[in-house]
Amino acid sequence: GALYAALGVEAPAVDWSSGKPVAKGPGRQNDALVTVPTSLKLDEKHLRGNVVGSFIEGWPMQAGGPAAVALAMLHETFLGDSSPWAMYLKSLPGPGDPALDVPLVWPEEDQEELARSSTTDLKGLRAAIAEDHAWLQANAFAAAPDLFPPELYSLERYTWAHAVALSRGVVVDGALAVVPGISEARRVSAGSGRANVEVQARATGGLFSARKESLCLAATAAVVAGDDLALGVDESPAELLLNYGVPPVDAPCECVLRFGVSPNDPLAGDKTVVLEDMAGLSANQMWTIRSGNVDRSDLLRYMRVVQLQGIDAFILEAVFINDVWDYHLAEPFSRENEDRAVDEVIRACAENLQKFAGNEQEDAMLGADPASSRKAALAALRMRERAALRDTMHWFQAEKEGNSGKEYYQERRLRELNLDRPVDPEEIVPG
């Protein structure tokens, strides 16, 4: 605890001996168990406010918020003992240290197994990090080598800093930040029932004393001695493992699949209007799919839009388009469209199931204790994602089996207009 005390972190009822905050004694709901000055928040705003900011205008940050925090960490490391974060940064596990056990810095063999254990795209993240570093190299590092010494700003060290930013980052005011004393809290699934703290901004003082702004780990439930202080994060089992190195213990059976409109689709513009402006989704949407008896009708409706083509495209004309999402495609549109919509999801599920490493029997045995080893964690992850993929595939297969008996747009419109009946002779107007 000496490190955190020296940084100005207040946590008298917390034991730091394990490297993680653990309650020393009882605490009540809403107690501030760890309090940190807001000046210790390391985030993108801090980065852009110092000398580095002028070098990164236009930086696309393909890898998202952690990219800025990673660069901020490297800059503070460059400043050495003059940095307010110097002691903290020196305490972190460095590149190659097994204590930083997150997939981003795993050996390539283990990363390959992860790629065959989940639908989550680690390779895509690594590629984005490399693109970000290449942009920095060309636009910032090369322009000021004295400020950005190559040995400190290498791709290896930038990737390490990104892994630290991912695994220790917390969201403050809508942005990712590393906050000493708060970032060390354990991460658990938000739905696990094991989270017991949350990050809060608080202020003390005022009327007769200076106002003091701080961030804190506030108890969301009563804690007792020996309790790990744990933040709940609403992320999938794969994201918990990828971002924080947390094995899928008591994790739900779910994974992610991305579907979207091809940029080469001649109807891409109209489909994007429907999906983004009317449905509030993306034209390239990541979907969380789950095991069990769950409703998947929103994904089916999305796929109906994506798969519109040929003579069905008339429904995207101006006279109809405002009602496409809420009305026309909320129900089956045409037999051909419905077949294509369900087939695409079935195909994606089948392809991912086929690529997975291991087999179900071995994974069930190995993954029984996900926290016991990296291999066990990956086996447990495969088990959960297989269940989500298989149940989703079966749901869409059942939908397809029923396609022949569904009512489609033409039949529905005739019925609504009361035209799906024999013609009454009295309605015939003589010629």
mmCIF file of C-alpha atoms in Angstrom, residues 22-390:
data_model
loop_
_atom_site.group_PDB
_atom_site.id
_atom_site.type_symbol
_atom_site.label_atom_id
_atom_site.label_comp_id
_atom_site.label_asym_id
_atom_site.label_seq_id
_atom_site.Cartn_x
_atom_site.Cartn_y
_atom_site.Cartn_z
ATOM 1 C CA VAL A 22 -8.967 -6.481 -0.957
ATOM 2 C CA ALA A 23 -11.183 -5.303 1.887
ATOM 3 C CA LYS A 24 -9.468 -5.387 5.295
ATOM 4 C CA GLY A 25 -12.729 -5.200 7.173
ATOM 5 C CA PRO A 26 -16.446 -4.571 6.793
ATOM 6 C CA GLY A 27 -17.723 -1.773 4.589
ATOM 7 C CA ARG A 28 -21.190 -0.455 3.993
ATOM 8 C CA GLN A 29 -22.937 0.194 0.716
ATOM 9 C CA ASN A 30 -21.833 3.514 -0.820
ATOM 10 C CA ASP A 31 -18.654 3.684 1.288
ATOM 11 C CA ALA A 32 -15.705 5.120 -0.664
ATOM 12 C CA LEU A 33 -13.222 2.269 -0.238
ATOM 13 C CA VAL A 34 -10.537 3.772 -2.489
ATOM 14 C CA THR A 35 -10.269 7.518 -3.190
ATOM 15 C CA VAL A 36 -7.951 8.939 -5.847
ATOM 16 C CA PRO A 37 -7.268 12.584 -6.822
ATOM 17 C CA THR A 38 -8.682 13.293 -10.290
ATOM 18 C CA SER A 39 -5.240 14.604 -11.254
ATOM 19 C CA LEU A 40 -4.083 10.961 -11.428
ATOM 20 C CA LYS A 41 -6.514 10.165 -14.241
ATOM 21 C CA LEU A 42 -4.447 9.275 -17.320
ATOM 22 C CA ASP A 43 -6.611 9.581 -20.439
ATOM 23 C CA GLU A 44 -6.845 10.991 -23.954
ATOM 24 C CA LYS A 45 -7.659 14.485 -22.692
ATOM 25 C CA HIS A 46 -4.415 14.538 -20.709
ATOM 26 C CA LEU A 47 -2.493 13.284 -23.738
ATOM 27 C CA ARG A 48 -3.858 15.919 -26.101
ATOM 28 C CA GLY A 49 -3.255 18.641 -23.521
ATOM 29 C CA ASN A 50 0.505 18.091 -23.340
ATOM 30 C CA VAL A 51 3.309 18.435 -25.878
ATOM 31 C CA VAL A 52 2.324 15.204 -27.649
ATOM 32 C CA GLY A 53 -1.048 16.663 -28.626
ATOM 33 C CA SER A 54 0.328 18.803 -31.438
ATOM 34 C CA PHE A 55 1.814 15.702 -33.121
ATOM 35 C CA ILE A 56 -1.331 13.578 -33.238
ATOM 36 C CA GLU A 57 -3.890 15.784 -34.987
ATOM 37 C CA GLY A 58 -5.708 13.540 -37.435
ATOM 38 C CA TRP A 59 -4.589 10.307 -35.776
ATOM 39 C CA PRO A 60 -7.385 7.844 -36.697
ATOM 40 C CA MET A 61 -6.961 5.612 -33.609
ATOM 41 C CA GLN A 62 -8.120 2.452 -35.369
ATOM 42 C CA ALA A 63 -7.827 0.507 -32.111
ATOM 43 C CA GLY A 64 -10.144 2.866 -30.209
ATOM 44 C CA GLY A 65 -9.812 4.582 -26.835
ATOM 45 C CA PRO A 66 -7.015 2.376 -25.455
ATOM 46 C CA ALA A 67 -4.724 3.706 -28.203
ATOM 47 C CA ALA A 68 -4.600 7.192 -26.666
ATOM 48 C CA VAL A 69 -4.098 5.845 -23.142
ATOM 49 C CA ALA A 70 -1.292 3.607 -24.404
ATOM 50 C CA LEU A 71 0.501 6.560 -26.000
ATOM 51 C CA ALA A 72 -0.026 8.622 -22.834
ATOM 52 C CA MET A 73 1.615 5.865 -20.780
ATOM 53 C CA LEU A 74 4.641 5.794 -23.068
ATOM 54 C CA HIS A 75 4.986 9.580 -22.861
ATOM 55 C CA GLU A 76 4.828 9.545 -19.058
ATOM 56 C CA THR A 77 7.447 6.771 -19.068
ATOM 57 C CA PHE A 78 9.620 9.002 -21.262
ATOM 58 C CA LEU A 79 9.333 11.807 -18.683
ATOM 59 C CA GLY A 80 10.844 9.514 -16.058
ATOM 60 C CA ASP A 81 10.791 10.674 -12.441
ATOM 61 C CA SER A 82 9.307 14.043 -13.391
ATOM 62 C CA SER A 83 6.027 12.317 -14.252
ATOM 63 C CA PRO A 84 3.319 12.192 -11.551
ATOM 64 C CA TRP A 85 2.782 8.565 -12.622
ATOM 65 C CA ALA A 86 6.474 7.574 -12.413
ATOM 66 C CA MET A 87 6.203 5.269 -9.391
ATOM 67 C CA TYR A 88 3.033 3.695 -10.701
ATOM 68 C CA LEU A 89 4.434 3.021 -14.161
ATOM 69 C CA LYS A 90 7.555 1.439 -12.675
ATOM 70 C CA SER A 91 5.339 -0.906 -10.649
ATOM 71 C CA LEU A 92 3.555 -2.290 -13.729
ATOM 72 C CA PRO A 93 4.558 -5.638 -15.255
ATOM 73 C CA GLY A 94 6.733 -4.798 -18.248
ATOM 74 C CA PRO A 95 6.900 -6.306 -21.726
ATOM 75 C CA GLY A 96 7.438 -10.047 -21.470
ATOM 76 C CA ASP A 97 6.435 -10.217 -17.797
ATOM 77 C CA PRO A 98 4.010 -13.173 -17.343
ATOM 78 C CA ALA A 99 2.165 -11.141 -14.719
ATOM 79 C CA LEU A 100 0.544 -9.282 -17.630
ATOM 80 C CA ASP A 101 -1.507 -12.286 -18.724
ATOM 81 C CA VAL A 102 -3.756 -10.940 -21.482
ATOM 82 C CA PRO A 103 -4.083 -12.401 -24.997
ATOM 83 C CA LEU A 104 -2.676 -9.320 -26.704
ATOM 84 C CA VAL A 105 0.797 -10.212 -25.385
ATOM 85 C CA TRP A 106 0.446 -14.004 -25.347
ATOM 86 C CA PRO A 107 2.851 -16.113 -27.435
ATOM 87 C CA GLU A 108 1.729 -16.492 -31.048
ATOM 88 C CA GLU A 109 0.796 -20.157 -30.552
ATOM 89 C CA ASP A 110 -1.682 -19.259 -27.795
ATOM 90 C CA GLN A 111 -3.062 -16.358 -29.826
ATOM 91 C CA GLU A 112 -3.704 -18.765 -32.699
ATOM 92 C CA GLU A 113 -5.607 -21.087 -30.376
ATOM 93 C CA LEU A 114 -7.693 -18.158 -29.145
ATOM 94 C CA ALA A 115 -8.518 -17.310 -32.764
ATOM 95 C CA ARG A 116 -9.855 -20.887 -33.094
ATOM 96 C CA SER A 117 -11.747 -20.658 -29.802
ATOM 97 C CA SER A 118 -13.873 -17.571 -30.298
ATOM 98 C CA THR A 119 -15.655 -15.416 -32.848
ATOM 99 C CA THR A 120 -13.978 -12.357 -31.277
ATOM 100 C CA ASP A 121 -11.327 -10.946 -33.601
ATOM 101 C CA LEU A 122 -7.939 -10.712 -31.834
ATOM 102 C CA LYS A 123 -6.118 -10.576 -35.176
ATOM 103 C CA GLY A 124 -8.180 -7.561 -36.154
ATOM 104 C CA LEU A 125 -7.211 -5.790 -32.933
ATOM 105 C CA ARG A 126 -3.526 -6.527 -33.470
ATOM 106 C CA ALA A 127 -3.790 -5.224 -37.038
ATOM 107 C CA ALA A 128 -5.470 -2.027 -35.810
ATOM 108 C CA ILE A 129 -2.719 -1.491 -33.234
ATOM 109 C CA ALA A 130 -0.077 -1.957 -35.938
ATOM 110 C CA GLU A 131 -1.892 0.566 -38.177
ATOM 111 C CA ASP A 132 -2.050 3.091 -35.332
ATOM 112 C CA HIS A 133 1.653 2.652 -34.623
ATOM 113 C CA ALA A 134 2.531 2.999 -38.314
ATOM 114 C CA TRP A 135 0.608 6.290 -38.491
ATOM 115 C CA LEU A 136 2.393 7.565 -35.381
ATOM 116 C CA GLN A 137 5.738 6.474 -36.772
ATOM 117 C CA ALA A 138 5.183 8.383 -40.006
ATOM 118 C CA ASN A 139 3.482 11.483 -38.588
ATOM 119 C CA ALA A 140 4.835 11.950 -35.064
ATOM 120 C CA PHE A 141 7.814 9.792 -34.101
ATOM 121 C CA ALA A 142 9.875 10.534 -37.213
ATOM 122 C CA ALA A 143 9.213 14.278 -36.839
ATOM 123 C CA ALA A 144 10.582 14.470 -33.276
ATOM 124 C CA PRO A 145 12.916 11.549 -32.476
ATOM 125 C CA ASP A 146 14.186 13.319 -29.354
ATOM 126 C CA LEU A 147 10.656 13.395 -27.940
ATOM 127 C CA PHE A 148 9.828 9.909 -29.228
ATOM 128 C CA PRO A 149 12.999 7.791 -28.870
ATOM 129 C CA PRO A 150 12.653 4.618 -30.979
ATOM 130 C CA GLU A 151 13.617 2.241 -28.186
ATOM 131 C CA LEU A 152 10.706 3.513 -26.061
ATOM 132 C CA TYR A 153 8.140 3.913 -28.842
ATOM 133 C CA SER A 154 8.656 0.597 -30.654
ATOM 134 C CA LEU A 155 5.689 -1.476 -31.819
ATOM 135 C CA GLU A 156 6.451 -4.004 -29.070
ATOM 136 C CA ARG A 157 6.295 -1.403 -26.313
ATOM 137 C CA TYR A 158 3.249 0.281 -27.853
ATOM 138 C CA THR A 159 1.459 -3.081 -27.951
ATOM 139 C CA TRP A 160 2.446 -3.674 -24.317
ATOM 140 C CA ALA A 161 1.076 -0.256 -23.332
ATOM 141 C CA HIS A 162 -2.146 -1.013 -25.216
ATOM 142 C CA ALA A 163 -2.485 -4.296 -23.303
ATOM 143 C CA VAL A 164 -2.063 -2.433 -20.004
ATOM 144 C CA ALA A 165 -4.589 0.216 -21.063
ATOM 145 C CA LEU A 166 -7.106 -2.481 -22.000
ATOM 146 C CA SER A 167 -6.641 -4.572 -18.881
ATOM 147 C CA ARG A 168 -6.552 -1.673 -16.401
ATOM 148 C CA GLY A 169 -8.736 0.875 -18.127
ATOM 149 C CA VAL A 170 -11.908 2.174 -16.496
ATOM 150 C CA VAL A 171 -14.515 4.445 -18.022
ATOM 151 C CA VAL A 172 -14.622 7.927 -16.493
ATOM 152 C CA ASP A 173 -16.868 10.619 -17.990
ATOM 153 C CA GLY A 174 -17.417 8.430 -21.037
ATOM 154 C CA ALA A 175 -13.727 7.964 -21.818
ATOM 155 C CA LEU A 176 -11.229 5.230 -21.009
ATOM 156 C CA ALA A 177 -8.614 6.088 -18.372
ATOM 157 C CA VAL A 178 -5.985 4.426 -16.229
ATOM 158 C CA VAL A 179 -6.396 5.543 -12.616
ATOM 159 C CA PRO A 180 -3.890 4.180 -10.059
ATOM 160 C CA GLY A 181 -5.686 2.433 -7.208
ATOM 161 C CA ILE A 182 -8.951 2.129 -9.139
ATOM 162 C CA SER A 183 -7.603 0.381 -12.225
ATOM 163 C CA GLU A 184 -6.342 -2.489 -10.056
ATOM 164 C CA ALA A 185 -9.854 -3.634 -9.077
ATOM 165 C CA ARG A 186 -10.728 -7.084 -10.393
ATOM 166 C CA ARG A 187 -13.087 -7.368 -13.349
ATOM 167 C CA VAL A 188 -16.082 -9.684 -13.291
ATOM 168 C CA SER A 189 -19.074 -10.122 -15.557
ATOM 169 C CA ALA A 190 -21.782 -7.595 -14.727
ATOM 170 C CA GLY A 191 -24.325 -10.399 -14.609
ATOM 171 C CA SER A 192 -22.301 -12.660 -12.317
ATOM 172 C CA GLY A 193 -23.530 -11.144 -9.051
ATOM 173 C CA ARG A 194 -19.916 -10.833 -7.865
ATOM 174 C CA ALA A 195 -19.370 -7.111 -8.557
ATOM 175 C CA ASN A 196 -19.272 -5.059 -5.350
ATOM 176 C CA VAL A 197 -17.849 -1.652 -6.331
ATOM 177 C CA GLU A 198 -18.291 0.996 -9.024
ATOM 178 C CA VAL A 199 -16.326 4.046 -10.114
ATOM 179 C CA GLN A 200 -17.803 7.313 -8.891
ATOM 180 C CA ALA A 201 -16.767 10.976 -9.082
ATOM 181 C CA ARG A 202 -17.078 12.748 -5.755
ATOM 182 C CA ALA A 203 -16.294 16.153 -4.331
ATOM 183 C CA THR A 204 -15.536 17.151 -0.739
ATOM 184 C CA GLY A 205 -15.072 20.523 0.917
ATOM 185 C CA GLY A 206 -16.717 23.681 -0.250
ATOM 186 C CA LEU A 207 -18.184 26.375 1.960
ATOM 187 C CA PHE A 208 -15.202 26.965 4.299
ATOM 188 C CA SER A 209 -12.546 24.779 2.690
ATOM 189 C CA ALA A 210 -11.138 24.108 -0.762
ATOM 190 C CA ARG A 211 -13.285 21.901 -2.942
ATOM 191 C CA LYS A 212 -11.525 18.604 -3.644
ATOM 192 C CA GLU A 213 -12.441 16.554 -6.723
ATOM 193 C CA SER A 214 -11.745 12.846 -6.582
ATOM 194 C CA LEU A 215 -12.601 9.488 -8.094
ATOM 195 C CA CYS A 216 -13.440 6.557 -5.892
ATOM 196 C CA LEU A 217 -14.283 2.893 -5.755
ATOM 197 C CA ALA A 218 -17.647 3.031 -4.013
ATOM 198 C CA ALA A 219 -19.214 -0.086 -2.545
ATOM 199 C CA THR A 220 -22.404 -1.147 -4.309
ATOM 200 C CA ALA A 221 -23.076 -3.701 -1.578
ATOM 201 C CA ALA A 222 -21.770 -4.448 1.888
ATOM 202 C CA VAL A 223 -18.275 -5.959 1.901
ATOM 203 C CA VAL A 224 -16.470 -8.007 4.538
ATOM 204 C CA ALA A 225 -12.819 -8.672 5.263
ATOM 205 C CA GLY A 226 -11.170 -10.674 2.512
ATOM 206 C CA ASP A 227 -13.546 -9.584 -0.257
ATOM 207 C CA ASP A 228 -11.884 -8.693 -3.549
ATOM 208 C CA LEU A 229 -13.047 -5.293 -4.761
ATOM 209 C CA ALA A 230 -14.566 -6.167 -8.125
ATOM 210 C CA LEU A 231 -15.919 -3.992 -10.923
ATOM 211 C CA GLY A 232 -18.696 -5.438 -13.064
ATOM 212 C CA VAL A 233 -18.242 -5.042 -16.829
ATOM 213 C CA ASP A 234 -20.970 -5.732 -19.364
ATOM 214 C CA GLU A 235 -18.833 -7.708 -21.787
ATOM 215 C CA SER A 236 -18.927 -11.175 -23.303
ATOM 216 C CA PRO A 237 -16.801 -14.043 -21.917
ATOM 217 C CA ALA A 238 -14.410 -13.597 -24.862
ATOM 218 C CA GLU A 239 -14.094 -9.852 -24.225
ATOM 219 C CA LEU A 240 -13.418 -10.480 -20.529
ATOM 220 C CA LEU A 241 -10.602 -12.811 -21.491
ATOM 221 C CA LEU A 242 -9.254 -10.630 -24.310
ATOM 222 C CA ASN A 243 -9.389 -7.318 -22.449
ATOM 223 C CA TYR A 244 -8.671 -8.309 -18.859
ATOM 224 C CA GLY A 245 -7.312 -11.848 -18.925
ATOM 225 C CA VAL A 246 -10.340 -13.014 -16.904
ATOM 226 C CA PRO A 247 -11.137 -16.713 -17.544
ATOM 227 C CA PRO A 248 -14.796 -17.558 -18.261
ATOM 228 C CA VAL A 249 -15.804 -18.700 -14.765
ATOM 229 C CA ASP A 250 -19.602 -18.663 -14.262
ATOM 230 C CA ALA A 251 -19.807 -16.849 -17.605
ATOM 231 C CA PRO A 252 -22.884 -16.970 -19.861
ATOM 232 C CA CYS A 253 -22.907 -18.906 -23.124
ATOM 233 C CA GLU A 254 -22.654 -16.145 -25.692
ATOM 234 C CA CYS A 255 -20.465 -14.813 -28.483
ATOM 235 C CA VAL A 256 -20.515 -12.168 -31.186
ATOM 236 C CA LEU A 257 -21.195 -12.280 -34.920
ATOM 237 C CA ARG A 258 -20.955 -9.372 -37.335
ATOM 238 C CA PHE A 259 -23.451 -8.948 -40.168
ATOM 239 C CA GLY A 260 -23.899 -6.039 -42.505
ATOM 240 C CA VAL A 261 -24.551 -4.515 -45.880
ATOM 241 C CA SER A 262 -21.853 -5.068 -48.476
ATOM 242 C CA PRO A 263 -20.326 -1.793 -49.710
ATOM 243 C CA ASN A 264 -20.732 -3.250 -53.213
ATOM 244 C CA ASP A 265 -24.478 -3.715 -52.780
ATOM 245 C CA PRO A 266 -26.247 -1.395 -55.267
ATOM 246 C CA LEU A 267 -28.916 -0.839 -52.587
ATOM 247 C CA ALA A 268 -26.366 -0.075 -49.828
ATOM 248 C CA GLY A 269 -27.407 3.571 -49.480
ATOM 249 C CA ASP A 270 -31.109 2.858 -48.966
ATOM 250 C CA LYS A 271 -30.410 -0.094 -46.675
ATOM 251 C CA THR A 272 -28.101 2.063 -44.575
ATOM 252 C CA VAL A 273 -30.851 4.659 -44.180
ATOM 253 C CA VAL A 274 -33.231 1.967 -42.921
ATOM 254 C CA LEU A 275 -30.745 0.351 -40.527
ATOM 255 C CA GLU A 276 -29.084 3.457 -39.140
ATOM 256 C CA ASP A 277 -31.729 6.172 -39.295
ATOM 257 C CA MET A 278 -34.837 4.078 -38.649
ATOM 258 C CA ALA A 279 -33.632 1.055 -36.663
ATOM 259 C CA GLY A 280 -30.866 2.836 -34.726
ATOM 260 C CA LEU A 281 -28.388 0.119 -35.692
ATOM 261 C CA SER A 282 -25.276 0.052 -37.842
ATOM 262 C CA ALA A 283 -25.069 -1.057 -41.457
ATOM 263 C CA ASN A 284 -22.182 -3.223 -40.202
ATOM 264 C CA GLN A 285 -23.561 -4.443 -36.888
ATOM 265 C CA MET A 286 -21.973 -6.635 -34.231
ATOM 266 C CA TRP A 287 -24.593 -8.924 -32.698
ATOM 267 C CA THR A 288 -24.346 -10.724 -29.376
ATOM 268 C CA ILE A 289 -25.872 -14.168 -29.730
ATOM 269 C CA ARG A 290 -26.770 -16.364 -26.768
ATOM 270 C CA SER A 291 -27.669 -19.930 -26.017
ATOM 271 C CA GLY A 292 -31.045 -21.029 -24.770
ATOM 272 C CA ASN A 293 -34.624 -20.226 -25.677
ATOM 273 C CA VAL A 294 -34.166 -16.541 -26.508
ATOM 274 C CA ASP A 295 -35.896 -14.272 -29.013
ATOM 275 C CA ARG A 296 -33.791 -13.712 -32.138
ATOM 276 C CA SER A 297 -36.426 -11.893 -34.180
ATOM 277 C CA ASP A 298 -34.499 -8.586 -34.228
ATOM 278 C CA LEU A 299 -31.552 -10.298 -35.924
ATOM 279 C CA LEU A 300 -33.922 -11.931 -38.405
ATOM 280 C CA ARG A 301 -35.518 -8.577 -39.205
ATOM 281 C CA TYR A 302 -32.049 -7.044 -39.675
ATOM 282 C CA MET A 303 -31.110 -9.825 -42.078
ATOM 283 C CA ARG A 304 -34.294 -9.262 -44.078
ATOM 284 C CA VAL A 305 -33.085 -5.713 -44.758
ATOM 285 C CA VAL A 306 -29.558 -6.868 -45.594
ATOM 286 C CA GLN A 307 -30.853 -9.523 -48.006
ATOM 287 C CA LEU A 308 -33.311 -7.359 -49.930
ATOM 288 C CA GLN A 309 -32.619 -7.687 -53.658
ATOM 289 C CA GLY A 310 -34.232 -8.109 -57.059
ATOM 290 C CA ILE A 311 -37.939 -7.404 -57.337
ATOM 291 C CA ASP A 312 -38.187 -7.054 -53.520
ATOM 292 C CA ALA A 313 -36.166 -3.832 -53.722
ATOM 293 C CA PHE A 314 -39.295 -1.814 -54.559
ATOM 294 C CA ILE A 315 -39.984 -1.618 -50.821
ATOM 295 C CA LEU A 316 -36.960 0.728 -50.492
ATOM 296 C CA GLU A 317 -38.581 3.329 -52.755
ATOM 297 C CA ALA A 318 -39.398 6.674 -51.159
ATOM 298 C CA VAL A 319 -43.121 5.985 -50.868
ATOM 299 C CA PHE A 320 -42.484 2.885 -48.700
ATOM 300 C CA ILE A 321 -39.090 3.354 -47.040
ATOM 301 C CA ASN A 322 -40.266 5.152 -43.892
ATOM 302 C CA ASP A 323 -42.264 2.070 -42.897
ATOM 303 C CA VAL A 324 -39.740 -0.593 -43.867
ATOM 304 C CA TRP A 325 -38.283 -1.315 -40.411
ATOM 305 C CA ASP A 326 -41.299 -0.805 -38.170
ATOM 306 C CA TYR A 327 -43.875 -2.368 -40.447
ATOM 307 C CA HIS A 328 -42.994 -4.003 -43.772
ATOM 308 C CA LEU A 329 -39.959 -6.050 -42.657
ATOM 309 C CA ALA A 330 -41.107 -6.645 -39.102
ATOM 310 C CA GLU A 331 -42.856 -9.611 -40.709
ATOM 311 C CA PRO A 332 -41.724 -11.974 -43.498
ATOM 312 C CA PHE A 333 -41.471 -10.119 -46.797
ATOM 313 C CA SER A 334 -41.027 -12.735 -49.509
ATOM 314 C CA ARG A 335 -40.135 -16.417 -49.499
ATOM 315 C CA GLU A 336 -36.865 -15.752 -51.332
ATOM 316 C CA ASN A 337 -35.868 -12.954 -48.937
ATOM 317 C CA GLU A 338 -36.744 -15.015 -45.873
ATOM 318 C CA ASP A 339 -34.687 -17.985 -47.142
ATOM 319 C CA ARG A 340 -31.665 -15.774 -47.811
ATOM 320 C CA ALA A 341 -31.957 -14.076 -44.399
ATOM 321 C CA VAL A 342 -31.978 -17.292 -42.377
ATOM 322 C CA ASP A 343 -29.409 -19.016 -44.619
ATOM 323 C CA GLU A 344 -26.839 -16.280 -44.013
ATOM 324 C CA VAL A 345 -27.042 -16.672 -40.234
ATOM 325 C CA ILE A 346 -26.981 -20.469 -40.474
ATOM 326 C CA ARG A 347 -23.888 -20.228 -42.702
ATOM 327 C CA ALA A 348 -22.060 -17.901 -40.280
ATOM 328 C CA CYS A 349 -22.808 -20.153 -37.297
ATOM 329 C CA ALA A 350 -21.728 -23.296 -39.145
ATOM 330 C CA GLU A 351 -18.472 -21.733 -40.368
ATOM 331 C CA ASN A 352 -17.491 -20.632 -36.880
ATOM 332 C CA LEU A 353 -18.379 -23.989 -35.347
ATOM 333 C CA GLN A 354 -16.227 -25.706 -37.946
ATOM 334 C CA LYS A 355 -13.176 -23.516 -37.289
ATOM 335 C CA PHE A 356 -13.100 -24.124 -33.518
ATOM 336 C CA ALA A 357 -10.174 -26.098 -32.128
ATOM 337 C CA GLY A 358 -10.530 -29.144 -29.878
ATOM 338 C CA ASN A 359 -13.577 -31.338 -29.513
ATOM 339 C CA GLU A 360 -16.528 -31.113 -27.183
ATOM 340 C CA GLN A 361 -15.660 -34.063 -24.972
ATOM 341 C CA GLU A 362 -12.078 -32.957 -24.360
ATOM 342 C CA ASP A 363 -13.129 -29.338 -23.857
ATOM 343 C CA ALA A 364 -15.750 -30.352 -21.288
ATOM 344 C CA MET A 365 -13.079 -32.092 -19.221
ATOM 345 C CA LEU A 366 -10.350 -29.485 -19.673
ATOM 346 C CA GLY A 367 -12.657 -26.495 -19.289
ATOM 347 C CA ALA A 368 -14.259 -27.657 -16.038
ATOM 348 C CA ASP A 369 -11.856 -25.378 -14.144
ATOM 349 C CA PRO A 370 -11.294 -22.376 -16.438
ATOM 350 C CA ALA A 371 -9.001 -20.581 -13.986
ATOM 351 C CA SER A 372 -6.530 -23.466 -13.755
ATOM 352 C CA SER A 373 -4.595 -22.727 -16.960
ATOM 353 C CA ARG A 374 -4.646 -20.827 -20.238
ATOM 354 C CA LYS A 375 -5.610 -24.030 -22.083
ATOM 355 C CA ALA A 376 -8.497 -24.581 -19.678
ATOM 356 C CA ALA A 377 -9.740 -21.014 -20.133
ATOM 357 C CA LEU A 378 -9.764 -21.425 -23.914
ATOM 358 C CA ALA A 379 -11.553 -24.782 -23.682
ATOM 359 C CA ALA A 380 -14.215 -23.229 -21.438
ATOM 360 C CA LEU A 381 -14.593 -20.339 -23.871
ATOM 361 C CA ARG A 382 -15.106 -22.718 -26.792
ATOM 362 C CA MET A 383 -17.759 -24.628 -24.853
ATOM 363 C CA ARG A 384 -19.735 -21.457 -24.211
ATOM 364 C CA GLU A 385 -19.444 -20.081 -27.719
ATOM 365 C CA ARG A 386 -20.326 -23.455 -29.284
ATOM 366 C CA ALA A 387 -23.525 -23.511 -27.236
ATOM 367 C CA ALA A 388 -24.477 -20.001 -28.384
ATOM 368 C CA LEU A 389 -23.689 -20.731 -32.036
ATOM 369 C CA ARG A 390 -25.447 -24.085 -32.065
#
